[in-house]
Short mmCIF file of C-alpha atoms in Angstrom, two decimals:
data_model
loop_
_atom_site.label_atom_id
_atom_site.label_comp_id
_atom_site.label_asym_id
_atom_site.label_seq_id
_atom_site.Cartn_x
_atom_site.Cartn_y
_atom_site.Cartn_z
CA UNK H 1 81.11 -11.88 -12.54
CA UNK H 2 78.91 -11.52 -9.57
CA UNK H 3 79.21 -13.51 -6.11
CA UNK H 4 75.26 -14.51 -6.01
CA UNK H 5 72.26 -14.69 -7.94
CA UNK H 6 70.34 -11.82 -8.72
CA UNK H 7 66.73 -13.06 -7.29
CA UNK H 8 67.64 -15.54 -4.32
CA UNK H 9 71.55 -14.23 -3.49
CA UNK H 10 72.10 -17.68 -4.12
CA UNK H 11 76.01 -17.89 -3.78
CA UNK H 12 78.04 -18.51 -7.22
CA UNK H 13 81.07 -20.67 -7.53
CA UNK H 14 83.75 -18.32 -8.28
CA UNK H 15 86.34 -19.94 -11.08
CA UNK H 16 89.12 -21.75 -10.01
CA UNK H 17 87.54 -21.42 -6.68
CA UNK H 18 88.78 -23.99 -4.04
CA UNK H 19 86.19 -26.50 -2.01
CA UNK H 20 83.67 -25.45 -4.08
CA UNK H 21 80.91 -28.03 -2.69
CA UNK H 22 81.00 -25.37 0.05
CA UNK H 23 79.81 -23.03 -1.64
CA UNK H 24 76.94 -25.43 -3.53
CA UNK H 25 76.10 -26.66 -0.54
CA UNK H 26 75.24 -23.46 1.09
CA UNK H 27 73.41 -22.54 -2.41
CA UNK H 28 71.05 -25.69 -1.83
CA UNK H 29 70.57 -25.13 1.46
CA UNK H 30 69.37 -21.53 1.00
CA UNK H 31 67.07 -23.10 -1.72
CA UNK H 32 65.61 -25.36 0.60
CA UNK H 33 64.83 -22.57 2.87
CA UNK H 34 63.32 -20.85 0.09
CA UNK H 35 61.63 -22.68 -2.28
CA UNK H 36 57.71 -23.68 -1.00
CA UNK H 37 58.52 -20.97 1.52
CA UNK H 38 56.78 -21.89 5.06
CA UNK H 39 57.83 -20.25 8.16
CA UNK H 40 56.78 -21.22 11.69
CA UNK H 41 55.85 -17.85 13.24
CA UNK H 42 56.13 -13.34 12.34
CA UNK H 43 55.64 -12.20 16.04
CA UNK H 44 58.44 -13.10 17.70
CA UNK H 45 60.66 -10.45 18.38
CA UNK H 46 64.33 -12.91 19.27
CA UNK H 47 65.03 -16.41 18.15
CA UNK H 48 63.14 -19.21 20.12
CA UNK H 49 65.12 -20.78 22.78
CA UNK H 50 65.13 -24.50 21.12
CA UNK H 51 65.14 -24.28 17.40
CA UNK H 52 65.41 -27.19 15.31
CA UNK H 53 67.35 -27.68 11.71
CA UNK H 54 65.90 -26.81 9.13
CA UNK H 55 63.36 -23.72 11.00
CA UNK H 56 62.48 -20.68 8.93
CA UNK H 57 60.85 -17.90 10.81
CA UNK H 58 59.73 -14.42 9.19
CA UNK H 59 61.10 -11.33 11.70
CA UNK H 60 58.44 -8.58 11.19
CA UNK H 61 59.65 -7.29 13.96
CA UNK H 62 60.94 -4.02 13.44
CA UNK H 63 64.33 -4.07 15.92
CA UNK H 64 64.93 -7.54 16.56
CA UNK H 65 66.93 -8.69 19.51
CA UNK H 66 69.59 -11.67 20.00
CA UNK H 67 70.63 -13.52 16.86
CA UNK H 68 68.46 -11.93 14.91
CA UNK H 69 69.40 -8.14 15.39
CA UNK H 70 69.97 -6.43 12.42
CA UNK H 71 67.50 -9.34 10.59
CA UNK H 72 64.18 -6.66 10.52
CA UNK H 73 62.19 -7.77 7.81
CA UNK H 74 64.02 -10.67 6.54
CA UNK H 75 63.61 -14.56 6.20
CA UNK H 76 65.56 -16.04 8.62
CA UNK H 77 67.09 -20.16 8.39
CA UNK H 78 68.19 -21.96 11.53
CA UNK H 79 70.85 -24.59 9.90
CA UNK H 80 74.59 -25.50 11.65
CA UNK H 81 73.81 -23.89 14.71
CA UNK H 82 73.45 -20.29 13.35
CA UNK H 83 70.59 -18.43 12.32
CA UNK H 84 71.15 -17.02 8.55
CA UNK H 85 69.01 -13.45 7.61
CA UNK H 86 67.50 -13.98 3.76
CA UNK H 87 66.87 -10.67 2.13
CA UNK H 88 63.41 -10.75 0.45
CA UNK H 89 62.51 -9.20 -2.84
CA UNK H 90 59.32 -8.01 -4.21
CA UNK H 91 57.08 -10.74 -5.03
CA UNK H 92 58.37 -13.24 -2.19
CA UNK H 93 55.78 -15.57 -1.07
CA UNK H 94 55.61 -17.34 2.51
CA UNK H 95 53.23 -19.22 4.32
CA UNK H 96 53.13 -18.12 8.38
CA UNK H 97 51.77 -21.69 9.46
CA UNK H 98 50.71 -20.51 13.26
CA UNK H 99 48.72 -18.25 11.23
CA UNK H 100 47.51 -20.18 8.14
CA UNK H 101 48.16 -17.14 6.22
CA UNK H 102 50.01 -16.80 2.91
CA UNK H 103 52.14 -13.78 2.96
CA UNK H 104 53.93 -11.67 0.16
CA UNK H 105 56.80 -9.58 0.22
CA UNK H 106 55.70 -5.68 -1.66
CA UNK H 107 59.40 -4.15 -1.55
CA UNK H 108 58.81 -2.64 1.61
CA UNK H 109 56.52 -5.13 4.25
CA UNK H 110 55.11 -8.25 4.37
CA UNK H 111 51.13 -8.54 4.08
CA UNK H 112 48.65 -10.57 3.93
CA UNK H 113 48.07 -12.03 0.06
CA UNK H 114 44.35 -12.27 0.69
CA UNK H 115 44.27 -8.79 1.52
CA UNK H 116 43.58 -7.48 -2.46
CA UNK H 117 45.76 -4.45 -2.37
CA UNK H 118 48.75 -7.00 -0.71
CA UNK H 119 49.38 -8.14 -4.32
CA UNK H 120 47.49 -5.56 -6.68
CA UNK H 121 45.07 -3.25 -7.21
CA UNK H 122 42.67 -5.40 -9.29
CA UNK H 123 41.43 -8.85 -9.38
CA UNK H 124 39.29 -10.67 -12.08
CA UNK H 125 38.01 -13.80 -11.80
CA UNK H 126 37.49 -15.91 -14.92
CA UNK H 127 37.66 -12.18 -16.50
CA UNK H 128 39.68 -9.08 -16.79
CA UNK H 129 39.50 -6.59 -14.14
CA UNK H 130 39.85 -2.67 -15.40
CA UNK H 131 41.10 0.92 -13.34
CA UNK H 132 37.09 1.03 -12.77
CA UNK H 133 36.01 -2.62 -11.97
CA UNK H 134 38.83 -3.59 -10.12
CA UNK H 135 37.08 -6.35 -8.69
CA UNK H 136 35.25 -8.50 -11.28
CA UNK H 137 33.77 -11.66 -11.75
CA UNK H 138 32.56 -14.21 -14.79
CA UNK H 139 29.92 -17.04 -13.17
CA UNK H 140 26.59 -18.45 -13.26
CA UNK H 141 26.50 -17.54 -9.70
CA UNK H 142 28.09 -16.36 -6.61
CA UNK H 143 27.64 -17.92 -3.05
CA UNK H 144 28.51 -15.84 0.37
CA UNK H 145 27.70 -18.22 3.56
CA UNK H 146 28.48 -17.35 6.74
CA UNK H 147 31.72 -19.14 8.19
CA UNK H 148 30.95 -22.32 9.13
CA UNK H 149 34.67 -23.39 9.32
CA UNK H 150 36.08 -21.22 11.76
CA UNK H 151 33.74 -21.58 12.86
CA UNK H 152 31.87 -17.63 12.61
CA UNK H 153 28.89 -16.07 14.33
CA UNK H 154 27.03 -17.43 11.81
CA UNK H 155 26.00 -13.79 10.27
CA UNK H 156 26.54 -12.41 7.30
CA UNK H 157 26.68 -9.10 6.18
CA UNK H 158 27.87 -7.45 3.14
CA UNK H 159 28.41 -4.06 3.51
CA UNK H 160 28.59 -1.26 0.80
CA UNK H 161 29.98 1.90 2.28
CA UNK H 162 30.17 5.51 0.66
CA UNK H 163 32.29 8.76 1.72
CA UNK H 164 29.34 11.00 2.24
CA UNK H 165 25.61 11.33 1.82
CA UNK H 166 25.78 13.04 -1.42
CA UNK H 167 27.26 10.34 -3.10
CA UNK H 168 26.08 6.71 -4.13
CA UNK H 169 26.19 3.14 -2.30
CA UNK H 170 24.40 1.13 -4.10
CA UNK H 171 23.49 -1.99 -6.72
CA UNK H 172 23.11 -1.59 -10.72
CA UNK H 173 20.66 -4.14 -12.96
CA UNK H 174 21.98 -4.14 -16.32
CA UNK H 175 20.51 -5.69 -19.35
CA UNK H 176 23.03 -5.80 -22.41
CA UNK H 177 25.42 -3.51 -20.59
CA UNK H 178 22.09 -1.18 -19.99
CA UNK H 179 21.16 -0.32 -16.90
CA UNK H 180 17.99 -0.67 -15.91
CA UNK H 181 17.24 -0.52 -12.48
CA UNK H 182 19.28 0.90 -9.53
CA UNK H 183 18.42 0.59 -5.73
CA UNK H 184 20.10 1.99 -2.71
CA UNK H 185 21.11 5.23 -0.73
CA UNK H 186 21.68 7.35 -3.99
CA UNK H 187 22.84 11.00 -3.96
CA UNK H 188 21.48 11.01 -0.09
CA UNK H 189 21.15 8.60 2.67
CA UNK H 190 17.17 7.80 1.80
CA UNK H 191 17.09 4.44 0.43
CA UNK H 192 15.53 4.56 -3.19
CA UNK H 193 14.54 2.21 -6.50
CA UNK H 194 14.96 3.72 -9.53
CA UNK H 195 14.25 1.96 -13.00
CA UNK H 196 14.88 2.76 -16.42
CA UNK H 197 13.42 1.77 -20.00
CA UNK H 198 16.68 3.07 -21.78
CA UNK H 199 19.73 3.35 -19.57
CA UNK H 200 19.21 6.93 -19.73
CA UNK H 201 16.19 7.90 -17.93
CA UNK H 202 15.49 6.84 -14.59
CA UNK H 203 11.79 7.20 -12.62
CA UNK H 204 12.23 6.77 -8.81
CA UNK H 205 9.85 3.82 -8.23
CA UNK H 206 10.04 3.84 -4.17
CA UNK H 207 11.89 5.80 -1.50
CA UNK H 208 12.25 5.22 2.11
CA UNK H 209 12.94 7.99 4.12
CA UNK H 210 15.93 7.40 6.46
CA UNK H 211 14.98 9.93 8.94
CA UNK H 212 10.89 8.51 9.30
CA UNK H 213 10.90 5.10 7.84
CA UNK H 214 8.15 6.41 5.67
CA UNK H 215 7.78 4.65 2.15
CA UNK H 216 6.27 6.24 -0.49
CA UNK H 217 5.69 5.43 -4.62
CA UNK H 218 6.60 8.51 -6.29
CA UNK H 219 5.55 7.50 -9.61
CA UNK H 220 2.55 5.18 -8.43
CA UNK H 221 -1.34 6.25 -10.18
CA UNK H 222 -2.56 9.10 -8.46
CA UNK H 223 -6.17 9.33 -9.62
CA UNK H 224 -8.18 5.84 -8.14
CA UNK H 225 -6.98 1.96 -9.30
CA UNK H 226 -8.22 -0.14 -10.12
CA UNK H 227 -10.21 1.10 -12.80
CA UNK H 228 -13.85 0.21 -13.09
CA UNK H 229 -14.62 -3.69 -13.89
CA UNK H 230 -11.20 -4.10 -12.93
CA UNK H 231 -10.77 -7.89 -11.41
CA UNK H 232 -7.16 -7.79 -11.19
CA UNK H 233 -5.01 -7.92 -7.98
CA UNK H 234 -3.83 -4.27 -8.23
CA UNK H 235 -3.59 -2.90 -5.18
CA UNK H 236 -5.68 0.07 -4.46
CA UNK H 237 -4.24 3.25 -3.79
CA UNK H 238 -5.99 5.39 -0.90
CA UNK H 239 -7.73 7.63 -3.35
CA UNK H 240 -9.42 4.22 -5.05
CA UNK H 241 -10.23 3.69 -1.12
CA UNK H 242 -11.08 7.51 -0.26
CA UNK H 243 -13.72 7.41 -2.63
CA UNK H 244 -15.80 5.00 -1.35
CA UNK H 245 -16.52 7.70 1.08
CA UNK H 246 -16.81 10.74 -1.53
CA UNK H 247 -19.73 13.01 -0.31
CA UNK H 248 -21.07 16.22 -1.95
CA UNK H 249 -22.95 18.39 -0.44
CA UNK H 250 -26.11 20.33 -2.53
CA UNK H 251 -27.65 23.23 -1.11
CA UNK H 252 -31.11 22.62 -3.60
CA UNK H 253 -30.04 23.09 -6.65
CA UNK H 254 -29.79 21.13 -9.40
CA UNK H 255 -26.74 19.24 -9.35
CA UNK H 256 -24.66 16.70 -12.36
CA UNK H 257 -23.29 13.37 -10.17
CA UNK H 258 -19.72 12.83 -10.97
CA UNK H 259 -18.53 9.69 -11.31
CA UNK H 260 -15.92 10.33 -7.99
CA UNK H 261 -19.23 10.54 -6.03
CA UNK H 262 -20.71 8.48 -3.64
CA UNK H 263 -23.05 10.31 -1.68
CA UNK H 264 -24.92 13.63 -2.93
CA UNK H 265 -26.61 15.08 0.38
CA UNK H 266 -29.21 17.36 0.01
CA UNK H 267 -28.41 20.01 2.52
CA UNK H 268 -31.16 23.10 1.96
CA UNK H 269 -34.39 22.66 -0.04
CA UNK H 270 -37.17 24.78 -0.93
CA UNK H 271 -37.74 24.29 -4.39
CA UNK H 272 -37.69 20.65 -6.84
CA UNK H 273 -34.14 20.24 -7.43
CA UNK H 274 -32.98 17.76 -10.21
CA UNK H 275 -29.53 15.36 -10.08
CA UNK H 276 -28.41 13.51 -13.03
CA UNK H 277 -26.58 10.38 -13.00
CA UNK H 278 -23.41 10.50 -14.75
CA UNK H 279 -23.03 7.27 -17.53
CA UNK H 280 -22.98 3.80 -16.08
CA UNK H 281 -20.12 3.28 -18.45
CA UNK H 282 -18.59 6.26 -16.53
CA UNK H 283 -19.62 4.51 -13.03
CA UNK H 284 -17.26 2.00 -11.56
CA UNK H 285 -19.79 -1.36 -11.97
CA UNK H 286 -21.02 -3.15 -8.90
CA UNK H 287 -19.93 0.59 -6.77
CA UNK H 288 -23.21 2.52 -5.19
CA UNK H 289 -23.86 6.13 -5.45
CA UNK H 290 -26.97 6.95 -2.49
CA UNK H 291 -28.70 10.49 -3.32
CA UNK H 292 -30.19 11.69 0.47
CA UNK H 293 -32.63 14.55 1.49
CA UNK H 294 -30.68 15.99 4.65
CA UNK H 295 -33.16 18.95 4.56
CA UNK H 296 -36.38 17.57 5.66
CA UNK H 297 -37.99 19.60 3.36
CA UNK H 298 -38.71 17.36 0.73
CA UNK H 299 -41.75 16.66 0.04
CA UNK H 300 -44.25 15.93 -3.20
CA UNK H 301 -44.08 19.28 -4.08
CA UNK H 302 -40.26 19.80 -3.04
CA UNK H 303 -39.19 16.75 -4.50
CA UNK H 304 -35.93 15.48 -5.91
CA UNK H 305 -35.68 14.22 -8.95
CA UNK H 306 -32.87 12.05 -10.15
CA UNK H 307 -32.61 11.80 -14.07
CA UNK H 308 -30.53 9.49 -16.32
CA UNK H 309 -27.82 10.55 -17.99
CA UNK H 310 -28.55 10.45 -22.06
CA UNK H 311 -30.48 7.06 -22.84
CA UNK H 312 -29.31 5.30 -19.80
CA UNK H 313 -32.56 4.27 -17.39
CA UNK H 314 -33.55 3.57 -13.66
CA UNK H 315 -35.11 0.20 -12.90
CA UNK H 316 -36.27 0.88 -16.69
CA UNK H 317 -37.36 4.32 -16.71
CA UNK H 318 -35.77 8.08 -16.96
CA UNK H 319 -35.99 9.33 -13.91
CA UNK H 320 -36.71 8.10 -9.79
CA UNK H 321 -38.05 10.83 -7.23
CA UNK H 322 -37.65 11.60 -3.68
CA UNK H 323 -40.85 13.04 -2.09
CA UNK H 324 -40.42 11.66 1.40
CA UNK H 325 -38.05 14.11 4.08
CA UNK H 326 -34.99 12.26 4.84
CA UNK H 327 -35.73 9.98 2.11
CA UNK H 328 -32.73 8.68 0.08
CA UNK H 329 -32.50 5.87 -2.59
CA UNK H 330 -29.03 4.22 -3.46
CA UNK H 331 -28.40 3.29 -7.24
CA UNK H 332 -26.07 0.73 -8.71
CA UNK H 333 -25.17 0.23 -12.67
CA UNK H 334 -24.11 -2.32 -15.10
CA UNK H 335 -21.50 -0.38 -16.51
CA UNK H 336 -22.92 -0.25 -19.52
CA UNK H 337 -26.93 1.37 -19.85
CA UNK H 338 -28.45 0.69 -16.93
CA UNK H 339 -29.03 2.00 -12.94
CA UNK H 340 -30.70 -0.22 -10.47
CA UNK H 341 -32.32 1.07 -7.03
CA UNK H 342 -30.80 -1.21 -5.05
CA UNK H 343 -31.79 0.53 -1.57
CA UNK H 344 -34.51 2.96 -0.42
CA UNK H 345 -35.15 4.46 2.95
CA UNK H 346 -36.37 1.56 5.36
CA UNK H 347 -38.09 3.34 8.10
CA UNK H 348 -39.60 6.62 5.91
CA UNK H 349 -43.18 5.86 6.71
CA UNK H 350 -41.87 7.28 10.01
CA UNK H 351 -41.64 10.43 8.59
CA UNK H 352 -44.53 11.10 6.62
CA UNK H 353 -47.32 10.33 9.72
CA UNK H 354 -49.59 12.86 9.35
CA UNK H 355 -51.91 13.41 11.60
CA UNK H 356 -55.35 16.08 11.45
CA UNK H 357 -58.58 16.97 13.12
CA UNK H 358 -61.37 19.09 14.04
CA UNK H 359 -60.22 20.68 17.14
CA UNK H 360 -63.48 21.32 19.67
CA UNK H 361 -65.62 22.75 16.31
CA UNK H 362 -68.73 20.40 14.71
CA UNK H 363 -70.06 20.40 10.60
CA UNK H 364 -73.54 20.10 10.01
CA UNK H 365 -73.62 17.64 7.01
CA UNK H 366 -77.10 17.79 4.80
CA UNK H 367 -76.27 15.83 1.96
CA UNK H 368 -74.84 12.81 1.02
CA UNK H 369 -70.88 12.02 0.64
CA UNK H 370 -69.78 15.42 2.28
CA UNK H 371 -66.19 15.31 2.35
CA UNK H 372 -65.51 16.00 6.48
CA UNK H 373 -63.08 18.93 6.66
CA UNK H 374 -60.06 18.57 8.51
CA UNK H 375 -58.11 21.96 9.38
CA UNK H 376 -56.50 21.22 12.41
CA UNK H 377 -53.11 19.77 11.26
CA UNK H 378 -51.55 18.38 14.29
CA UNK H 379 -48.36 16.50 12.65
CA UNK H 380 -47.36 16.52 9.02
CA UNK H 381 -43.73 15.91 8.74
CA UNK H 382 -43.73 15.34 4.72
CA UNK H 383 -46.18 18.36 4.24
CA UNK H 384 -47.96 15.73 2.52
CA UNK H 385 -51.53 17.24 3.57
CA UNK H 386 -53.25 19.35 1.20
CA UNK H 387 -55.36 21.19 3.44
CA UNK H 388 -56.69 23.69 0.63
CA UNK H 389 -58.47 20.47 -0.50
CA UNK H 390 -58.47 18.31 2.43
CA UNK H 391 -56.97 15.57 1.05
CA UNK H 392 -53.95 13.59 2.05
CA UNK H 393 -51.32 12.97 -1.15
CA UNK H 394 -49.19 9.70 -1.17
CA UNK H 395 -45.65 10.61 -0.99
CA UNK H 396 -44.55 6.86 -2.86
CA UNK H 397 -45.90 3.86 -3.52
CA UNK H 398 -46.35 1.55 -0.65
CA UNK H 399 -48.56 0.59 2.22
CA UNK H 400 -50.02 3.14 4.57
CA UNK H 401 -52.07 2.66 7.55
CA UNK H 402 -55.11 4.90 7.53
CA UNK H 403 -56.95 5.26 11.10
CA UNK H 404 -59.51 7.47 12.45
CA UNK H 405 -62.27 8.22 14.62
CA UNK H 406 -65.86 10.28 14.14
CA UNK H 407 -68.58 11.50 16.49
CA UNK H 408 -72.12 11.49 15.11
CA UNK H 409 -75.09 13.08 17.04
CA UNK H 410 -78.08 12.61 14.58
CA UNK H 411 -81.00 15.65 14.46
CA UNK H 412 -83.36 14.17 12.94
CA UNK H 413 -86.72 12.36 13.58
CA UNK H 414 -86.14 9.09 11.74
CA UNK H 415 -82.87 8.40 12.23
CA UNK H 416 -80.28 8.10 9.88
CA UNK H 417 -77.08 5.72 8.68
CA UNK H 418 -73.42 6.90 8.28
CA UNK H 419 -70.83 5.49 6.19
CA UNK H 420 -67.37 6.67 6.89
CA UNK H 421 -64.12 6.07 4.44
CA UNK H 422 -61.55 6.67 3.24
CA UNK H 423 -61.50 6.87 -0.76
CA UNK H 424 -60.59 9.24 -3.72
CA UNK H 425 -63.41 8.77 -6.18
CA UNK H 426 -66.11 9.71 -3.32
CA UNK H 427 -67.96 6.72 -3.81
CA UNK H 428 -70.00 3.93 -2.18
CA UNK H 429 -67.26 1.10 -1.77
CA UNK H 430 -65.52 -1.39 0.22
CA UNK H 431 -63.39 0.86 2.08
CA UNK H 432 -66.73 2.37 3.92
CA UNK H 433 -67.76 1.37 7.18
CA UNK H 434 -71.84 1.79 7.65
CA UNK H 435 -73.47 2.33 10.81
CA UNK H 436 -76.83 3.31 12.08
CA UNK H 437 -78.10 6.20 14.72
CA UNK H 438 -81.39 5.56 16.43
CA UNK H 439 -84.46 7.98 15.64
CA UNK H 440 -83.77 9.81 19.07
CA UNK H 441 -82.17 13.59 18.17
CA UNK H 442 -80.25 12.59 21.05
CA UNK H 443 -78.34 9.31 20.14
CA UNK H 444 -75.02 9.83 19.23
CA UNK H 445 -72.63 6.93 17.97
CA UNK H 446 -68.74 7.25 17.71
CA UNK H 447 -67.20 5.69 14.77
CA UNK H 448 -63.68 3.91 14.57
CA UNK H 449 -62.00 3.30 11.42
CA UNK H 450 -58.92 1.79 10.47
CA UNK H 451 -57.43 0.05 7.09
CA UNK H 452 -54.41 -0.96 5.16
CA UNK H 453 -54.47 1.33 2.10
CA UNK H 454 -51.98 0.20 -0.78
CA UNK H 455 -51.09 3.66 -2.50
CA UNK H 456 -49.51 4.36 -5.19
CA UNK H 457 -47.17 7.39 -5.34
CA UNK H 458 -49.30 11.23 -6.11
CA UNK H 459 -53.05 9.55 -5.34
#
């Protein structure tokens, strides 16, 4: 029969053993000791100087001095005036009150119990943990505050370390045990979002670069968003944004707008050239495409036409012309059928002035209505003056101011009357000015003119 007990080395009465309430006694004071284990202090390295009855200390100490030599490791009891070494076994617990730290015993040294690998490997809370998960948790939720008993720095940080950049730190979204979204620095030290429709495949939605800070959208829309008659809150990518400044550049030929465009420059004309609009349905709605003469050259005869693209119109009709240099009209549509001219050219009566003469040469004029010929052509910007027929041909519709200035000396007897207009039906009318030269061969009268004429584009 052994002398103690296997766990404790409690000590047994032997049979027929003599004072045995010595020997119980010592049993129940060792259990007192040892049972709710709490010792005072694990630093010291020799007993205090003043110990009271009853005082359990735990020696951690690994070559204790004084009464307590030879005690490394063990739980030791102050009681009678002697200090009495406990031998611990594996699974031991004691509270170190100085500390406020429950301690356990792993066969070897004492740790801490809230250190997780003091006790086991795993832990599972309100489930089972596994060789995987060896930390797991069952709860409707999960709080982490910063210490406000301590009391701490009031931070706090949770912090998810990995062995190398290769290899994964990170969070996993699961839905039915599916994954299906991951963020963090995966397989490199960039931190990324990745999500998944099956578990299986994953798209990286963003990555931020660790060395520049730089975020981009890998699988974001490329081509522009939103679409056209979009009124959502997408945000636009910078190619929806680029292409508000989209120009093309046409060297005058005849040219088919895309629907990317948003400016088509004329660069070189000598010719007509023709653009066609692409489909309003094709256009984003409310978005303006301009069409501009860069070359100068346009004129009536070099004009540029823009057509409609299949039954589509322009402010009603098929087609809208250019025939002014530097002359540009901007076109909206509904994005359905239709293109509006929502801007033309606000100063381009500036560039067709046109202005001719006779320079230091006279016409002798026998009948009536002969048409004054003008060859001298001292400005004509829109090469709007026909001076085969000496005629002047409106560029557009609009207003024009007509001025100009004639020198009669009449040779005859009776004298004579002069009308002077402008007109294109060479005709008595409103637009002439009459005057009257004396019957002297020598009177001469000079003639002003000047009118608002409202043309209409070709007269």
């Amino acid at each position: 029969m052994p002398d103690v007990t296997p766990h404790l080395g409690l000590p047994l009465i032997a049979a027929g053993q003599a004072q045995k309430h010595v020997t119980h006694n010592e049993a129940l004071g060792q259990l007192d000791a040892l049972v709710h284990l709490a010792c005072i202090d694990r630093d010291l390295t020799a007993p205090p100087a003043s110990p009271a009855e009853g005082d359990r200390y735990l020696v951690a100490a690994a070559n204790p001095t004084g009464a307590w030599a030879g005690l490394a490791g063990q739980v030791v009891l102050y009681a009678d005036g002697i200090w009495t070494g406990l031998v611990p076994v594996a699974g031991w617990l004691a509270y170190v009150l100085d500390e406020r730290e429950l301690y356990v015993f792993d066969g070897q040294t004492w740790k801490i119990l809230r250190t997780a690998a003091a006790l086991t490997d795993r832990l599972g809370i309100n489930t089972q943990a596994d060789g995987t998960n060896r930390f797991a948790l069952k709860s409707n939720a999960a709080l982490f505050a910063w210490d406000d008993v301590t009391p701490g720095s009031g931070d706090m940080r949770i912090t998810v370390n990995k062995k190398q950049a290769a290899q994964d730190a990170g969070f996993v979204f699961q839905t039915g045990w599916s994954s299906r979204a991951l963020f963090g620095t995966l397989a490199g030290d960039d931190f990324v979002l990745k999500t998944s429709a099956d578990g299986a495949n994953f798209k990286t939605a963003l990555t931020a670069a660790a060395a520049t800070g730089v975020v981009s959208f890998p699988f974001s829309p490329t081509a522009p968003t939103p679409a056209a008659s979009d009124n959502s809150t997408r945000v636009a990518t910078t190619a929806y944004v680029d292409r508000g400044a989209a120009r093309t550049e046409v060297a005058g030929s005849s040219y088919a707008i895309l629907a990317a465009d948003r400016t088509v420059a004329v660069t070189a004309l000598k010719a007509p050239c023709s653009l066609t609009l692409p489909s309003p349905a094709a256009f984003p709605k409310g978005t303006t495409i301009t069409v501009v003469d860069e070359s100068g050259a346009c004129s009536a005869t070099n004009s540029i036409t823009v057509t409609r693209a299949g039954s589509a119109t322009i402010n009603g009709l098929a087609a809208a012309s250019i025939v002014t240099p530097y002359g540009y009209l901007a076109f909206q549509g509904d994005g359905a059928s239709k293109w509006t001219v929502v801007n033309r050219a606000p100063l381009l009566n500036r560039k067709t002035f046109t202005s001719v003469a006779v320079a230091n040469g006279s016409q002798k004029v026998a009948d009536s209505f002969t048409r004054i010929v003008l060859p001298d052509v001292q400005n004509d910007i829109g090469a709007n003056w026909d001076a085969t027929n000496n005629v002047y041909r409106v560029p557009r519709t609009g207003i024009y101011q007509i001025s100009a200035a004639l020198r009669v000396i009449d040779g005859t007897a009776a004298g004579t009357q002069y009308g002077l207009g402008v007109h294109t039906n060479e005709e008595d009318a409103l637009s002439f000015l009459w005057h009257a030269v004396g019957a002297s061969p020598s009177t001469r009268s000079a003639y002003p003119y000047s009118r608002l004429y409202a043309g209409r584009e070709g007269d």
